[in-house]
CSV table of C-alpha atoms in Angstrom, one decimal:
chain,number,residue,atom,x,y,z
A,973,MET,CA,27.5,29.2,56.6
A,974,THR,CA,30.9,28.3,55.4
A,975,GLY,CA,32.9,28.0,52.2
A,976,ILE,CA,31.8,24.3,51.8
A,977,GLY,CA,28.2,25.2,51.0
A,978,SER,CA,25.0,24.1,52.7
A,979,TYR,CA,21.8,22.1,52.3
A,980,GLU,CA,18.5,23.9,52.9
A,981,LEU,CA,16.2,21.8,55.1
A,982,ASN,CA,12.5,21.5,54.9
A,983,ASP,CA,12.1,23.7,58.0
A,984,GLY,CA,14.0,26.6,56.6
A,985,ASN,CA,17.2,25.9,58.5
A,986,SER,CA,20.5,24.8,56.8
A,987,LEU,CA,23.3,22.3,57.4
A,988,PRO,CA,26.8,22.3,55.8
A,989,VAL,CA,27.1,19.7,53.1
A,990,VAL,CA,29.8,17.8,55.0
A,991,GLY,CA,29.8,17.1,58.8
A,992,PHE,CA,32.3,15.7,61.3
A,993,GLY,CA,31.6,12.4,63.0
A,994,THR,CA,32.6,12.4,66.7
A,995,PHE,CA,32.3,8.7,67.7
A,996,PRO,CA,34.4,7.4,69.5
A,997,LEU,CA,36.1,10.7,70.5
A,998,ARG,CA,35.8,11.4,74.2
A,999,ASP,CA,37.3,13.5,77.0
A,1000,GLU,CA,40.0,16.0,76.6
A,1001,ASP,CA,41.8,14.2,73.8
A,1002,GLY,CA,38.5,13.9,71.9
A,1003,ALA,CA,37.7,17.5,72.5
A,1004,ALA,CA,41.1,18.5,71.0
A,1005,VAL,CA,40.4,16.5,67.8
A,1006,MET,CA,37.0,18.1,67.5
A,1007,ARG,CA,38.4,21.5,68.0
A,1008,ALA,CA,41.0,20.8,65.3
A,1009,ALA,CA,38.2,19.8,63.0
A,1010,LEU,CA,36.4,23.1,63.6
A,1011,GLU,CA,39.6,25.0,62.9
A,1012,SER,CA,40.0,23.0,59.7
A,1013,GLY,CA,36.6,24.2,58.5
A,1014,TYR,CA,34.0,21.8,59.7
A,1015,ARG,CA,30.8,23.4,61.0
A,1016,LEU,CA,28.8,20.4,61.9
A,1017,LEU,CA,29.6,18.1,64.8
A,1018,ASP,CA,27.6,14.9,65.0
A,1019,SER,CA,27.2,13.4,68.5
A,1020,ALA,CA,24.8,11.2,70.4
A,1021,VAL,CA,23.9,10.4,74.0
A,1022,ASN,CA,25.3,6.9,73.4
A,1023,TYR,CA,28.6,8.2,72.2
A,1024,GLY,CA,29.3,9.5,75.7
A,1025,ASN,CA,31.0,12.6,74.4
A,1026,GLU,CA,28.5,15.4,74.6
A,1027,GLU,CA,30.7,17.3,77.2
A,1028,ALA,CA,33.7,17.0,74.9
A,1029,VAL,CA,31.6,18.5,72.0
A,1030,GLY,CA,30.7,21.5,74.1
A,1031,GLN,CA,34.3,21.9,75.2
A,1032,ALA,CA,35.5,21.8,71.6
A,1033,VAL,CA,33.1,24.5,70.5
A,1034,ARG,CA,34.0,26.8,73.4
A,1035,ALA,CA,37.7,26.3,72.9
A,1036,SER,CA,37.6,26.9,69.2
A,1037,SER,CA,37.8,30.2,67.4
A,1038,VAL,CA,34.5,29.5,65.7
A,1039,ALA,CA,31.4,31.3,67.2
A,1040,ARG,CA,28.7,29.0,68.6
A,1041,GLU,CA,26.1,30.4,66.1
A,1042,ASP,CA,28.4,29.2,63.2
A,1043,VAL,CA,28.5,25.6,64.4
A,1044,ARG,CA,25.7,23.1,63.9
A,1045,ILE,CA,25.6,20.6,66.8
A,1046,THR,CA,23.7,17.3,66.5
A,1047,THR,CA,22.8,14.8,69.2
A,1048,LYS,CA,20.6,11.7,69.2
A,1049,VAL,CA,18.0,10.4,71.6
A,1050,PRO,CA,18.7,6.7,72.5
A,1051,GLY,CA,16.1,3.9,72.3
A,1052,ARG,CA,15.9,3.6,76.0
A,1053,HIS,CA,14.5,7.2,76.2
A,1054,HIS,CA,11.7,6.8,73.7
A,1055,GLU,CA,8.7,7.4,76.0
A,1056,TYR,CA,7.7,11.1,75.9
A,1057,SER,CA,9.0,12.3,79.3
A,1058,PRO,CA,12.3,10.4,79.1
A,1059,ALA,CA,12.8,11.8,75.6
A,1060,VAL,CA,12.3,15.4,76.8
A,1061,LYS,CA,14.6,14.8,79.8
A,1062,SER,CA,17.2,13.2,77.5
A,1063,VAL,CA,17.4,16.3,75.4
A,1064,GLU,CA,17.5,18.7,78.4
A,1065,GLU,CA,20.4,16.6,79.8
A,1066,SER,CA,22.2,16.8,76.5
A,1067,LEU,CA,21.9,20.6,76.6
A,1068,ARG,CA,23.3,20.7,80.1
A,1069,LYS,CA,26.3,18.4,79.2
A,1070,MET,CA,27.1,20.4,76.1
A,1071,GLY,CA,26.7,23.7,77.9
A,1072,THR,CA,24.5,25.2,75.2
A,1073,ASP,CA,21.0,26.8,75.2
A,1074,TYR,CA,19.9,25.0,72.0
A,1075,LEU,CA,20.7,22.1,69.7
A,1076,ASP,CA,20.8,22.7,66.0
A,1077,LEU,CA,19.6,19.2,65.2
A,1078,CYS,CA,18.3,16.4,67.4
A,1079,LEU,CA,17.6,12.9,66.0
A,1080,ILE,CA,15.9,9.8,67.2
A,1081,HIS,CA,18.9,7.5,67.0
A,1082,TRP,CA,16.9,4.6,65.7
A,1083,PRO,CA,13.3,3.4,65.8
A,1084,ASN,CA,14.0,0.6,68.3
A,1085,PRO,CA,11.1,-1.4,66.7
A,1086,SER,CA,11.0,-4.2,69.3
A,1087,VAL,CA,9.8,-1.5,71.8
A,1088,GLY,CA,7.8,0.6,69.3
A,1089,ARG,CA,7.7,3.9,71.3
A,1090,TYR,CA,9.4,6.0,68.6
A,1091,VAL,CA,6.2,7.9,67.8
A,1092,GLU,CA,6.2,9.2,71.4
A,1093,ALA,CA,9.8,10.2,71.1
A,1094,TRP,CA,8.9,12.1,67.9
A,1095,ARG,CA,6.1,14.0,69.7
A,1096,ALA,CA,8.6,15.0,72.3
A,1097,LEU,CA,11.0,16.3,69.7
A,1098,VAL,CA,8.2,18.3,68.0
A,1099,ASP,CA,7.4,19.9,71.4
A,1100,LEU,CA,11.1,20.6,72.1
A,1101,ARG,CA,11.3,22.4,68.8
A,1102,GLU,CA,8.3,24.5,69.7
A,1103,ARG,CA,10.0,25.4,73.0
A,1104,GLY,CA,13.1,26.6,71.1
A,1105,LEU,CA,15.4,24.1,72.6
A,1106,VAL,CA,16.0,22.4,69.3
A,1107,ARG,CA,16.2,24.1,65.9
A,1108,SER,CA,15.7,21.1,63.6
A,1109,ILE,CA,14.5,17.6,64.3
A,1110,GLY,CA,15.0,14.4,62.5
A,1111,VAL,CA,15.6,10.6,62.7
A,1112,SER,CA,18.2,8.0,62.1
A,1113,ASN,CA,18.0,4.5,60.6
A,1114,PHE,CA,14.2,4.9,59.9
A,1115,THR,CA,12.5,3.0,57.1
A,1116,GLU,CA,9.6,4.3,55.0
A,1117,GLN,CA,7.2,2.6,57.4
A,1118,HIS,CA,8.7,4.4,60.4
A,1119,LEU,CA,8.8,7.7,58.7
A,1120,ARG,CA,5.2,7.6,57.6
A,1121,ALA,CA,4.1,6.5,61.1
A,1122,ILE,CA,5.5,9.7,62.7
A,1123,ILE,CA,4.4,12.0,59.9
A,1124,ASP,CA,0.8,10.6,60.0
A,1125,ASP,CA,0.7,10.9,63.8
A,1126,SER,CA,2.2,14.4,64.1
A,1127,GLY,CA,1.8,16.1,60.8
A,1128,VAL,CA,5.5,17.0,61.1
A,1129,THR,CA,8.1,15.7,58.6
A,1130,PRO,CA,11.6,15.0,59.8
A,1131,ALA,CA,14.2,17.4,58.4
A,1132,VAL,CA,16.9,14.7,58.3
A,1133,ASN,CA,17.1,10.9,58.1
A,1134,GLN,CA,20.6,9.7,58.9
A,1135,LEU,CA,21.4,6.3,57.3
A,1136,GLU,CA,24.3,4.0,56.9
A,1137,LEU,CA,25.3,4.9,53.4
A,1138,HIS,CA,28.4,4.1,51.4
A,1139,PRO,CA,29.3,2.4,48.1
A,1140,TYR,CA,28.6,-1.1,49.4
A,1141,PHE,CA,25.2,0.1,50.8
A,1142,PRO,CA,24.1,3.1,48.7
A,1143,GLN,CA,20.5,3.0,50.0
A,1144,ALA,CA,18.9,3.9,46.6
A,1145,ALA,CA,15.4,3.1,47.8
A,1146,MET,CA,15.6,5.0,51.0
A,1147,ARG,CA,17.2,8.0,49.4
A,1148,GLN,CA,14.3,8.1,47.0
A,1149,VAL,CA,11.8,7.9,49.9
A,1150,ASN,CA,13.6,10.7,51.7
A,1151,ALA,CA,13.7,12.9,48.6
A,1152,GLU,CA,10.0,12.3,47.9
A,1153,LEU,CA,9.1,13.4,51.5
A,1154,GLY,CA,11.5,16.4,51.4
A,1155,ILE,CA,13.9,14.8,54.0
A,1156,GLN,CA,17.6,15.4,53.8
A,1157,THR,CA,19.6,12.2,53.7
A,1158,GLN,CA,22.7,12.1,56.0
A,1159,SER,CA,25.3,9.4,55.8
A,1160,TRP,CA,26.9,7.7,58.7
A,1161,SER,CA,30.0,5.6,58.0
A,1162,PRO,CA,30.1,7.3,54.6
A,1163,LEU,CA,33.4,5.7,53.6
A,1164,GLY,CA,32.3,2.1,54.5
A,1165,GLU,CA,31.2,0.3,57.6
A,1166,ARG,CA,32.9,-3.1,58.0
A,1167,SER,CA,35.3,-2.6,55.1
A,1168,VAL,CA,36.3,0.4,52.9
A,1169,PRO,CA,36.1,0.2,49.1
A,1170,PHE,CA,39.2,2.2,48.5
A,1171,ALA,CA,40.8,-0.5,46.3
A,1172,GLU,CA,37.7,-1.2,44.3
A,1173,ARG,CA,38.3,-0.4,40.6
A,1174,PRO,CA,35.7,2.4,40.2
A,1175,VAL,CA,37.0,4.2,43.2
A,1176,ALA,CA,40.7,3.7,42.4
A,1177,GLU,CA,40.3,4.7,38.8
A,1178,ALA,CA,38.3,7.9,39.7
A,1179,ALA,CA,40.9,8.8,42.3
A,1180,ALA,CA,43.7,8.5,39.7
A,1181,ALA,CA,41.7,10.4,37.0
A,1182,HIS,CA,41.0,13.4,39.3
A,1183,GLY,CA,44.3,13.3,41.3
A,1184,VAL,CA,42.5,12.9,44.6
A,1185,THR,CA,42.4,10.2,47.3
A,1186,PRO,CA,39.9,7.3,47.3
A,1187,ALA,CA,38.2,8.8,50.4
A,1188,GLN,CA,37.7,12.1,48.5
A,1189,VAL,CA,36.2,10.2,45.6
A,1190,ILE,CA,33.7,8.5,47.9
A,1191,LEU,CA,32.7,11.7,49.7
A,1192,ARG,CA,32.3,13.5,46.4
A,1193,TRP,CA,30.1,10.6,45.3
A,1194,GLN,CA,28.0,11.2,48.4
A,1195,LEU,CA,27.6,14.8,47.5
A,1196,GLN,CA,26.5,14.0,44.0
A,1197,LEU,CA,23.9,11.7,45.4
A,1198,ASP,CA,22.6,14.8,47.4
A,1199,ALA,CA,23.6,13.0,50.6
A,1200,LEU,CA,25.3,14.8,53.6
A,1201,PRO,CA,28.3,12.6,54.6
A,1202,ILE,CA,29.7,12.7,58.2
A,1203,PRO,CA,33.2,11.3,57.9
A,1204,LYS,CA,35.4,11.0,61.0
A,1205,SER,CA,39.1,11.1,61.4
A,1206,ALA,CA,41.5,12.1,64.2
A,1207,ASP,CA,44.3,12.8,61.6
A,1208,PRO,CA,44.5,16.6,60.8
A,1209,GLN,CA,45.6,16.0,57.2
A,1210,ARG,CA,42.7,13.5,56.6
A,1211,GLN,CA,40.3,16.0,58.2
A,1212,ARG,CA,41.3,18.6,55.7
A,1213,GLU,CA,41.3,16.2,52.7
A,1214,ASN,CA,37.7,15.0,53.7
A,1215,LEU,CA,36.6,18.7,53.2
A,1216,ASP,CA,38.5,19.3,50.0
A,1217,LEU,CA,35.8,18.0,47.7
A,1218,PHE,CA,34.9,21.0,45.5
A,1219,GLY,CA,37.8,21.2,43.1
A,1220,PHE,CA,36.6,18.2,41.0
A,1221,GLU,CA,33.4,16.5,39.9
A,1222,LEU,CA,32.7,12.9,39.1
A,1223,THR,CA,31.2,12.0,35.8
A,1224,ASP,CA,27.8,10.4,35.6
A,1225,ALA,CA,29.6,7.1,34.6
A,1226,GLU,CA,31.9,7.3,37.6
A,1227,VAL,CA,29.0,7.9,40.0
A,1228,ALA,CA,27.1,5.0,38.5
A,1229,ALA,CA,30.1,2.7,38.7
A,1230,ILE,CA,30.6,3.4,42.4
A,1231,SER,CA,26.9,2.9,43.1
A,1232,GLY,CA,27.3,-0.4,41.3
A,1233,LEU,CA,29.5,-1.7,44.1
A,1234,ALA,CA,26.3,-2.3,46.2
A,1235,ARG,CA,26.1,-5.6,48.0
A,1236,ASP,CA,22.6,-7.0,48.5
A,1237,ASP,CA,22.7,-8.5,52.0
A,1238,GLY,CA,19.0,-8.3,52.6
A,1239,ARG,CA,19.1,-5.4,55.0
A,1240,LEU,CA,16.3,-2.8,55.1
A,1241,PHE,CA,18.5,-0.3,56.8
A,1242,GLY,CA,21.8,-0.1,58.5
A,1243,GLY,CA,22.4,-1.3,62.0
A,1244,ASP,CA,24.4,1.4,63.7
A,1245,PRO,CA,27.1,-0.4,65.8
A,1246,ASP,CA,26.9,2.6,68.3
A,1247,VAL,CA,23.3,2.0,68.9
A,1248,HIS,CA,22.8,-1.7,69.9
A,1249,GLU,CA,23.4,-1.0,73.6
A,1250,GLU,CA,20.1,0.8,73.6
A,1251,MET,CA,18.0,-2.4,73.5
């Protein structure tokens, strides 16, 4: 796909090993930032209905020098659209807004467990894939219980489970579940959610040892966990740095030390701040 390499998914499709997060980029200014990311080498744009920027994603792809078939576009079905027909219509509307004939990846944004209709939404995504409107389908913020419910119902395993994943919340248990089921782990807020661990000793020492930034260390740590990070930045230099992860490798001890920054706060999975409006 691109010089940064790719992960092979369980459905035979592939995704670049690093993506570009698009929240909260919107409108013309947001489209310009996304276009710059594409020109810098990103080939995966991660969007969602709730981000309110699907039109800007489509504008960025059309305005860039990168062919549509070389870009992987993701969107996410919100919790309020979890019944079968609303889920289908949600994806069809996303396609219209983006001005594209197909999505490369569509996720259920979260299970919305208080409503409990995510199994219906999954059936809709399976059928949309069969119609050719979506190439790969997956989920976000799903626990093992949620994953097994949709797999048992449909016989179809998600290609991706996107989770909050960073050094303070490394998701060891869910990464293992995903791996056992053949699901690719993606990481939202890969550098940290409420605070970033740039000054933590394992991160700072690894950055000094390898002559890179703390952000590059954390993103490299993500790759060595076989996770697919989706960093976001409007700064062109940081965009390029966040892709420049292949000239160094962390030692096993460095990876373990960064993983050791985990904070046990009792959560089963991350609570995406961009999702709560779906309740």
